[in-house]
Short mmCIF file of N, CA, C and O in Angstrom, two decimals:
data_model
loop_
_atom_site.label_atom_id
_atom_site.label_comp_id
_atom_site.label_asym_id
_atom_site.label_seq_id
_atom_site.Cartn_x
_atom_site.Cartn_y
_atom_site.Cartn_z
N UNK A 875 -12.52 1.65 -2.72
CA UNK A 875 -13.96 1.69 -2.57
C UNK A 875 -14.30 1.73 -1.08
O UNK A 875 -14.02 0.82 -0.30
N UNK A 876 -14.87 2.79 -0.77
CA UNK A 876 -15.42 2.92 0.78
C UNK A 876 -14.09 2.87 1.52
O UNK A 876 -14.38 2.67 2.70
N UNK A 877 -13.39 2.92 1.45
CA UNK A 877 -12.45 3.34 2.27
C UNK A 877 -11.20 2.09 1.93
O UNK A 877 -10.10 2.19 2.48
N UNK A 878 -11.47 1.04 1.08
CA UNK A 878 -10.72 0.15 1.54
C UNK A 878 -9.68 0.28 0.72
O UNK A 878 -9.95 0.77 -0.37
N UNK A 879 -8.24 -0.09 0.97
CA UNK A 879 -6.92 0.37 1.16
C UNK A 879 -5.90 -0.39 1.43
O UNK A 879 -5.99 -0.90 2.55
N UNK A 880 -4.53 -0.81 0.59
CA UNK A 880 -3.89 -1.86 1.25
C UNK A 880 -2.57 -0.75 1.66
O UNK A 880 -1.66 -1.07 2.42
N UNK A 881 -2.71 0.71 0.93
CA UNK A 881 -1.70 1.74 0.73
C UNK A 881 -1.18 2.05 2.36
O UNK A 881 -1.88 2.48 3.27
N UNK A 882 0.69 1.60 2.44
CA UNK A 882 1.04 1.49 3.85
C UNK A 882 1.26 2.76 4.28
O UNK A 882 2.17 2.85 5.11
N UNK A 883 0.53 4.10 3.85
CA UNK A 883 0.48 5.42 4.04
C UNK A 883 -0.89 5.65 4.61
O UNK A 883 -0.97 6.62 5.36
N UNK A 884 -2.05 4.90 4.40
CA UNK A 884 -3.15 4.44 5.20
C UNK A 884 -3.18 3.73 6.35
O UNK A 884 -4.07 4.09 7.13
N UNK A 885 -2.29 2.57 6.79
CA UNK A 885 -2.31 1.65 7.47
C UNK A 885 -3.39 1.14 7.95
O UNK A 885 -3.76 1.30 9.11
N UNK A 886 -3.77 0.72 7.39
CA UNK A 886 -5.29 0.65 8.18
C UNK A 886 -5.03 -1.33 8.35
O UNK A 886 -4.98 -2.08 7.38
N UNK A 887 -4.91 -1.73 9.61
CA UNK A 887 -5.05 -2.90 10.16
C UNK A 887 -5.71 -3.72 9.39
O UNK A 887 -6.45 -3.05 8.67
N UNK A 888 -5.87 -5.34 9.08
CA UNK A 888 -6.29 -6.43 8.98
C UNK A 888 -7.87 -6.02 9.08
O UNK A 888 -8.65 -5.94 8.13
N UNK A 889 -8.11 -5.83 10.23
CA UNK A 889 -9.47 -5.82 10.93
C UNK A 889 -10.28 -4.48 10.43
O UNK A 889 -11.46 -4.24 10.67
N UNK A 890 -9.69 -3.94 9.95
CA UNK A 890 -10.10 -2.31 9.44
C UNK A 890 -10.29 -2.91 8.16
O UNK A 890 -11.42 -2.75 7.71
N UNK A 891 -9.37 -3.66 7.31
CA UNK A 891 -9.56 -3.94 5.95
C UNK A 891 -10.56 -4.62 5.79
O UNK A 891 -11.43 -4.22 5.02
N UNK A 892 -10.73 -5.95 6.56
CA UNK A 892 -11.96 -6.80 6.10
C UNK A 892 -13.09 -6.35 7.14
O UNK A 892 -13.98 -7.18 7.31
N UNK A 893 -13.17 -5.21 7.81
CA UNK A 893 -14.31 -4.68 8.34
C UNK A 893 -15.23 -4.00 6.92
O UNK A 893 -16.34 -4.34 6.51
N UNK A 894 -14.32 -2.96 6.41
CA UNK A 894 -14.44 -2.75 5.42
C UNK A 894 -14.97 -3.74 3.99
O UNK A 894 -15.90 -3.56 3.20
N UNK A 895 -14.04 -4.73 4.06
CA UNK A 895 -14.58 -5.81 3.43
C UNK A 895 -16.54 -6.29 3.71
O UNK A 895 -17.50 -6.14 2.96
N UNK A 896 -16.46 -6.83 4.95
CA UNK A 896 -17.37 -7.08 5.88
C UNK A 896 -18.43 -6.63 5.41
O UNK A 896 -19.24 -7.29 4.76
N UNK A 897 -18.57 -4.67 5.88
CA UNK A 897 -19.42 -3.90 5.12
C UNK A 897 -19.82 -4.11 3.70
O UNK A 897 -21.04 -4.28 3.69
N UNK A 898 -19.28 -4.19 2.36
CA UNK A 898 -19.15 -4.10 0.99
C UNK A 898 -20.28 -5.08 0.80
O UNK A 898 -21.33 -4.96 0.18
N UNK A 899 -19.58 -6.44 1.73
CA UNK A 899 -20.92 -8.05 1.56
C UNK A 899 -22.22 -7.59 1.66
O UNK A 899 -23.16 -7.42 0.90
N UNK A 900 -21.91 -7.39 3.25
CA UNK A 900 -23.55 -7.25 4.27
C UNK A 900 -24.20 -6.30 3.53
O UNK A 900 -25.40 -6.50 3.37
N UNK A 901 -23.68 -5.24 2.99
CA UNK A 901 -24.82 -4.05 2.61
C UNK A 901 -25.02 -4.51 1.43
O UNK A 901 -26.10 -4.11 1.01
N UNK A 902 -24.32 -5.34 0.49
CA UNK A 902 -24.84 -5.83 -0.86
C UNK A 902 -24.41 -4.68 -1.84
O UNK A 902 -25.04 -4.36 -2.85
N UNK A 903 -23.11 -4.06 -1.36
CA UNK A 903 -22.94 -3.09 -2.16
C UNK A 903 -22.03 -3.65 -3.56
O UNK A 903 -21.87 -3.12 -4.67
N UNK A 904 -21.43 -5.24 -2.83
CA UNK A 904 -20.11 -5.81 -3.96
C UNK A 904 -20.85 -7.40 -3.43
O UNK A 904 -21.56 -7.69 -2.47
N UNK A 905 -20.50 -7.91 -4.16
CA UNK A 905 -20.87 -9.52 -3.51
C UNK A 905 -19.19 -10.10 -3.55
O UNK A 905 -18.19 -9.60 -4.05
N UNK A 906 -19.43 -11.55 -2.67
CA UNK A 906 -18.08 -11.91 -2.68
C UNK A 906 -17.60 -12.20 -4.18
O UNK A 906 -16.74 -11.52 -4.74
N UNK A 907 -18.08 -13.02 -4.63
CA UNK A 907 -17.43 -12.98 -6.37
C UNK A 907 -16.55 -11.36 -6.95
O UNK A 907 -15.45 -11.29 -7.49
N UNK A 908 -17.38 -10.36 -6.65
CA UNK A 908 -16.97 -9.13 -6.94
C UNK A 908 -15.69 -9.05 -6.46
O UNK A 908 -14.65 -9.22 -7.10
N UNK A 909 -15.83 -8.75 -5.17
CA UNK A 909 -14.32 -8.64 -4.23
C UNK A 909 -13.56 -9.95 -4.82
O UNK A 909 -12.42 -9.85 -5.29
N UNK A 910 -14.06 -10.82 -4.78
CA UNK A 910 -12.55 -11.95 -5.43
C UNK A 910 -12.15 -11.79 -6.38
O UNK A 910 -10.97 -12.11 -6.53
N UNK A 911 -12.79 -11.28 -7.41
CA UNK A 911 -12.03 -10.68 -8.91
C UNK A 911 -11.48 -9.57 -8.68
O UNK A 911 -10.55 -9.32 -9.46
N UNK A 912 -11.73 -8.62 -7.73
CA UNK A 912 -11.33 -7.76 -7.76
C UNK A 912 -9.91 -7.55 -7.07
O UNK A 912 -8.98 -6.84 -7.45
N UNK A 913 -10.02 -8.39 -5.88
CA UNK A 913 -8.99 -8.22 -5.38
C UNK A 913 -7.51 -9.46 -6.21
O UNK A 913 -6.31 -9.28 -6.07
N UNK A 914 -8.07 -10.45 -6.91
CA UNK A 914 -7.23 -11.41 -7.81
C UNK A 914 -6.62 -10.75 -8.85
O UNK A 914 -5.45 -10.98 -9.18
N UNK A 915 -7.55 -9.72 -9.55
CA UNK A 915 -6.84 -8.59 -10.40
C UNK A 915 -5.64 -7.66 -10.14
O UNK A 915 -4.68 -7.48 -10.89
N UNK A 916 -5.90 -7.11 -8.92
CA UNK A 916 -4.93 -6.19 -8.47
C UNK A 916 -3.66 -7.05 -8.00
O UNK A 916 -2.52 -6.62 -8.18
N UNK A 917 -4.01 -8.76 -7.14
CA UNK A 917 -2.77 -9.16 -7.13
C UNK A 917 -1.81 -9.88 -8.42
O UNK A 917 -0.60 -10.11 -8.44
N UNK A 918 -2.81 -10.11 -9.41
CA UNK A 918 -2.36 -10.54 -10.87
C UNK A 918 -1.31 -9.51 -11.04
O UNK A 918 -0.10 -9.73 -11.07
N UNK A 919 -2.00 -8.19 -11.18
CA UNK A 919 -1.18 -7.38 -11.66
C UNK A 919 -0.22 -6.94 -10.99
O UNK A 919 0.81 -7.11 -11.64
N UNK A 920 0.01 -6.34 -9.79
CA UNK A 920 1.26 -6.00 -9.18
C UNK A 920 1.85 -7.04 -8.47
O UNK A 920 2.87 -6.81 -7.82
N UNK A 921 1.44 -8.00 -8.49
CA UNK A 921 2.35 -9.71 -8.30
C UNK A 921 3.99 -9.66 -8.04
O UNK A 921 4.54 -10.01 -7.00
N UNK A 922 4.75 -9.06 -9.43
CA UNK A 922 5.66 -9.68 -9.56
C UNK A 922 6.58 -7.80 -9.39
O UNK A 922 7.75 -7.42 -9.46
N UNK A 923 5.70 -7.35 -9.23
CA UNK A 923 6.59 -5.89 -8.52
C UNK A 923 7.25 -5.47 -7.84
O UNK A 923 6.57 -5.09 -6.89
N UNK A 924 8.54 -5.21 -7.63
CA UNK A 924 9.04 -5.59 -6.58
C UNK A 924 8.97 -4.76 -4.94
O UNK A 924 9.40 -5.15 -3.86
N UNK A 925 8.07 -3.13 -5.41
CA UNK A 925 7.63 -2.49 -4.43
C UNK A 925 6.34 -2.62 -3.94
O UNK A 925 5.84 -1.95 -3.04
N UNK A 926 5.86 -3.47 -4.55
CA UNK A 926 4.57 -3.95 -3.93
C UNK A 926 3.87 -4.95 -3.49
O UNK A 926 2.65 -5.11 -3.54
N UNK A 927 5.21 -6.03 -2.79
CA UNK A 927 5.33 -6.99 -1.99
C UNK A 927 4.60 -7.26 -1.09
O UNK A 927 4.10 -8.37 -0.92
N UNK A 928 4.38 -5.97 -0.17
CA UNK A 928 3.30 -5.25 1.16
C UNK A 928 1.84 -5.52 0.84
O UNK A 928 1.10 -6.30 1.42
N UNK A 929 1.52 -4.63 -0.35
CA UNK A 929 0.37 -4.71 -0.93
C UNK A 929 -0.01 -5.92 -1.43
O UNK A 929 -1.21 -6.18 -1.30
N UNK A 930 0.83 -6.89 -2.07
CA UNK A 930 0.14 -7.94 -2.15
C UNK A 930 -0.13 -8.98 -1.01
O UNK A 930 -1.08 -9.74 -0.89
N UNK A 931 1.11 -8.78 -0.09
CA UNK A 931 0.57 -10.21 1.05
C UNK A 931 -0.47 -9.10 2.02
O UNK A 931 -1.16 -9.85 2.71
N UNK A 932 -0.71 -8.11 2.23
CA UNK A 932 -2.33 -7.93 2.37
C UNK A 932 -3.64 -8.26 1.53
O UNK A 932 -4.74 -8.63 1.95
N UNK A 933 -3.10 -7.97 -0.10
CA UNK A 933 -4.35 -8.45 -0.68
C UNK A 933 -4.61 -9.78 -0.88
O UNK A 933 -5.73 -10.11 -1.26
N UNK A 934 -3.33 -10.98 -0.59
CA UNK A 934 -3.87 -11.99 -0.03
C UNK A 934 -4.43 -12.48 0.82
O UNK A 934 -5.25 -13.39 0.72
N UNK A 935 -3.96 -11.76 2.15
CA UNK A 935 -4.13 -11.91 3.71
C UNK A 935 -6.05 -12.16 3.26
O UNK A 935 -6.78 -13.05 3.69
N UNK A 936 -6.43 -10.98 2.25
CA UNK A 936 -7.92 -9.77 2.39
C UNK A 936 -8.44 -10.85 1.42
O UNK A 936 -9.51 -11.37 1.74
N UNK A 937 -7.87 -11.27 0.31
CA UNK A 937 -8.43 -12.52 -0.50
C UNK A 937 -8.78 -13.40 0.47
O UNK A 937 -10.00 -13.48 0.63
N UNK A 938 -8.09 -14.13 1.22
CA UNK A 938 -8.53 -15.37 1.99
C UNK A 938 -9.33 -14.84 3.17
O UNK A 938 -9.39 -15.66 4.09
N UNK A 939 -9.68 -14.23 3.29
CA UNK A 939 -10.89 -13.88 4.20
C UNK A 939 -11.92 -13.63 3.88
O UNK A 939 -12.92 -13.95 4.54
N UNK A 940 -11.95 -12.94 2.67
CA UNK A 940 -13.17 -13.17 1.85
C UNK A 940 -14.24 -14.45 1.59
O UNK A 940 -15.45 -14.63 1.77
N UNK A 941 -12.76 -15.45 0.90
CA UNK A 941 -13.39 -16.76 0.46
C UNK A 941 -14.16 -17.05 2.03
O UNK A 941 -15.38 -17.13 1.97
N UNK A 942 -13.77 -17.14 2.86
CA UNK A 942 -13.58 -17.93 3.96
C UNK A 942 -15.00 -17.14 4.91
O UNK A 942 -15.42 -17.69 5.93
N UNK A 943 -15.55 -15.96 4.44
CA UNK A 943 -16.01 -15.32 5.43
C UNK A 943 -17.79 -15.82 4.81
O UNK A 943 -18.23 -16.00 3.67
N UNK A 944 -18.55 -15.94 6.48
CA UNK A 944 -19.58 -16.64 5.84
C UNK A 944 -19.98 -18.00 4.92
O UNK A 944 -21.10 -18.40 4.58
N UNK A 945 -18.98 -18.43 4.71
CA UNK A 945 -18.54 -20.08 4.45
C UNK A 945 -19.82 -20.39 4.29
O UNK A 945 -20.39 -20.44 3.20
N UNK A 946 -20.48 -20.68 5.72
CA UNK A 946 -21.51 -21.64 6.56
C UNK A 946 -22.66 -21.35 5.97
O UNK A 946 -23.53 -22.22 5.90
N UNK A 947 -22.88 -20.04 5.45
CA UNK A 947 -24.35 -19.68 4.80
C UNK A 947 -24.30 -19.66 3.42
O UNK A 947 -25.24 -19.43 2.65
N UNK A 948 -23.41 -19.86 3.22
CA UNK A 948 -23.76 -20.02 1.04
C UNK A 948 -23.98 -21.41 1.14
O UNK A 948 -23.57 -22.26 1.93
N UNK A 949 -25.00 -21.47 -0.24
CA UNK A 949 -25.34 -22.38 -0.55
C UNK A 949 -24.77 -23.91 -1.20
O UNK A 949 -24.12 -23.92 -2.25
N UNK A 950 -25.04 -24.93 -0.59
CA UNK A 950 -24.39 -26.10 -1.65
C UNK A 950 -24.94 -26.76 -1.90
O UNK A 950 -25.65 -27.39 -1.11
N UNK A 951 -24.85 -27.04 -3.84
CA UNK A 951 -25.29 -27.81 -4.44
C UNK A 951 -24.74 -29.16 -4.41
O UNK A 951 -23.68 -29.36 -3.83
N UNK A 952 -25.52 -30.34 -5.14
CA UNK A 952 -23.89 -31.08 -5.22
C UNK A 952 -24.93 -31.35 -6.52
O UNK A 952 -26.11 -31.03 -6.65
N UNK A 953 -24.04 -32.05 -7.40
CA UNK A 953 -24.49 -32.17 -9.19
C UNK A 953 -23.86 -34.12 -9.35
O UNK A 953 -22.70 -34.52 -9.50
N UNK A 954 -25.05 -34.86 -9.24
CA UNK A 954 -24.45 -36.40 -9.18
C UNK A 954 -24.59 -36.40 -10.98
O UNK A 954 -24.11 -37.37 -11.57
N UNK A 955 -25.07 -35.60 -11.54
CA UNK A 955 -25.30 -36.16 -13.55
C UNK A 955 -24.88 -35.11 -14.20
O UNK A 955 -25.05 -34.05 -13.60
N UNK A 956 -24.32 -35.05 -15.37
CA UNK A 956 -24.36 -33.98 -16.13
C UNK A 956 -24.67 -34.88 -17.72
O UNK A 956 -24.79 -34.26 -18.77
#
């Protein structure tokens, strides 16, 4: 989507990926929930592959930047009753 890519025939840097990432948020084109399923899917599935080792410790690298990006401005509840 929009360019983003973990394929090492692309190479596209860290900073290229979650720029990319970056974009997807800010423009409201994916929200982070989106990208975290999305990218948890693709490492679910080619996880245990053994040629796509690469691809997954980027789509972790790209998972944890996600969670992590903008932290400071989402909202928190806290829930003292249920």
């Amino acid at each position: 989507m929009c360019g983003y890519s973990v394929n090492q025939a692309d190479n596209l840097t860290a900073a290229e990926r979650q720029g990319i990432l970056q974009y997807l948020i800010d423009s409201k084109v994916s929200s982070k929930p989106e990208i975290i399923e999305y990218l948890n899917f693709f490492i679910k599935r080619n996880g245990k592959r053994q040629n796509m080792e690469e691809a997954v410790r980027r789509w972790n690298e790209d998972l944890r930047w996600v969670r992590e990006y903008q932290l400071n401005r989402q909202r928190y509840f806290e829930i003292s009753n249920i």
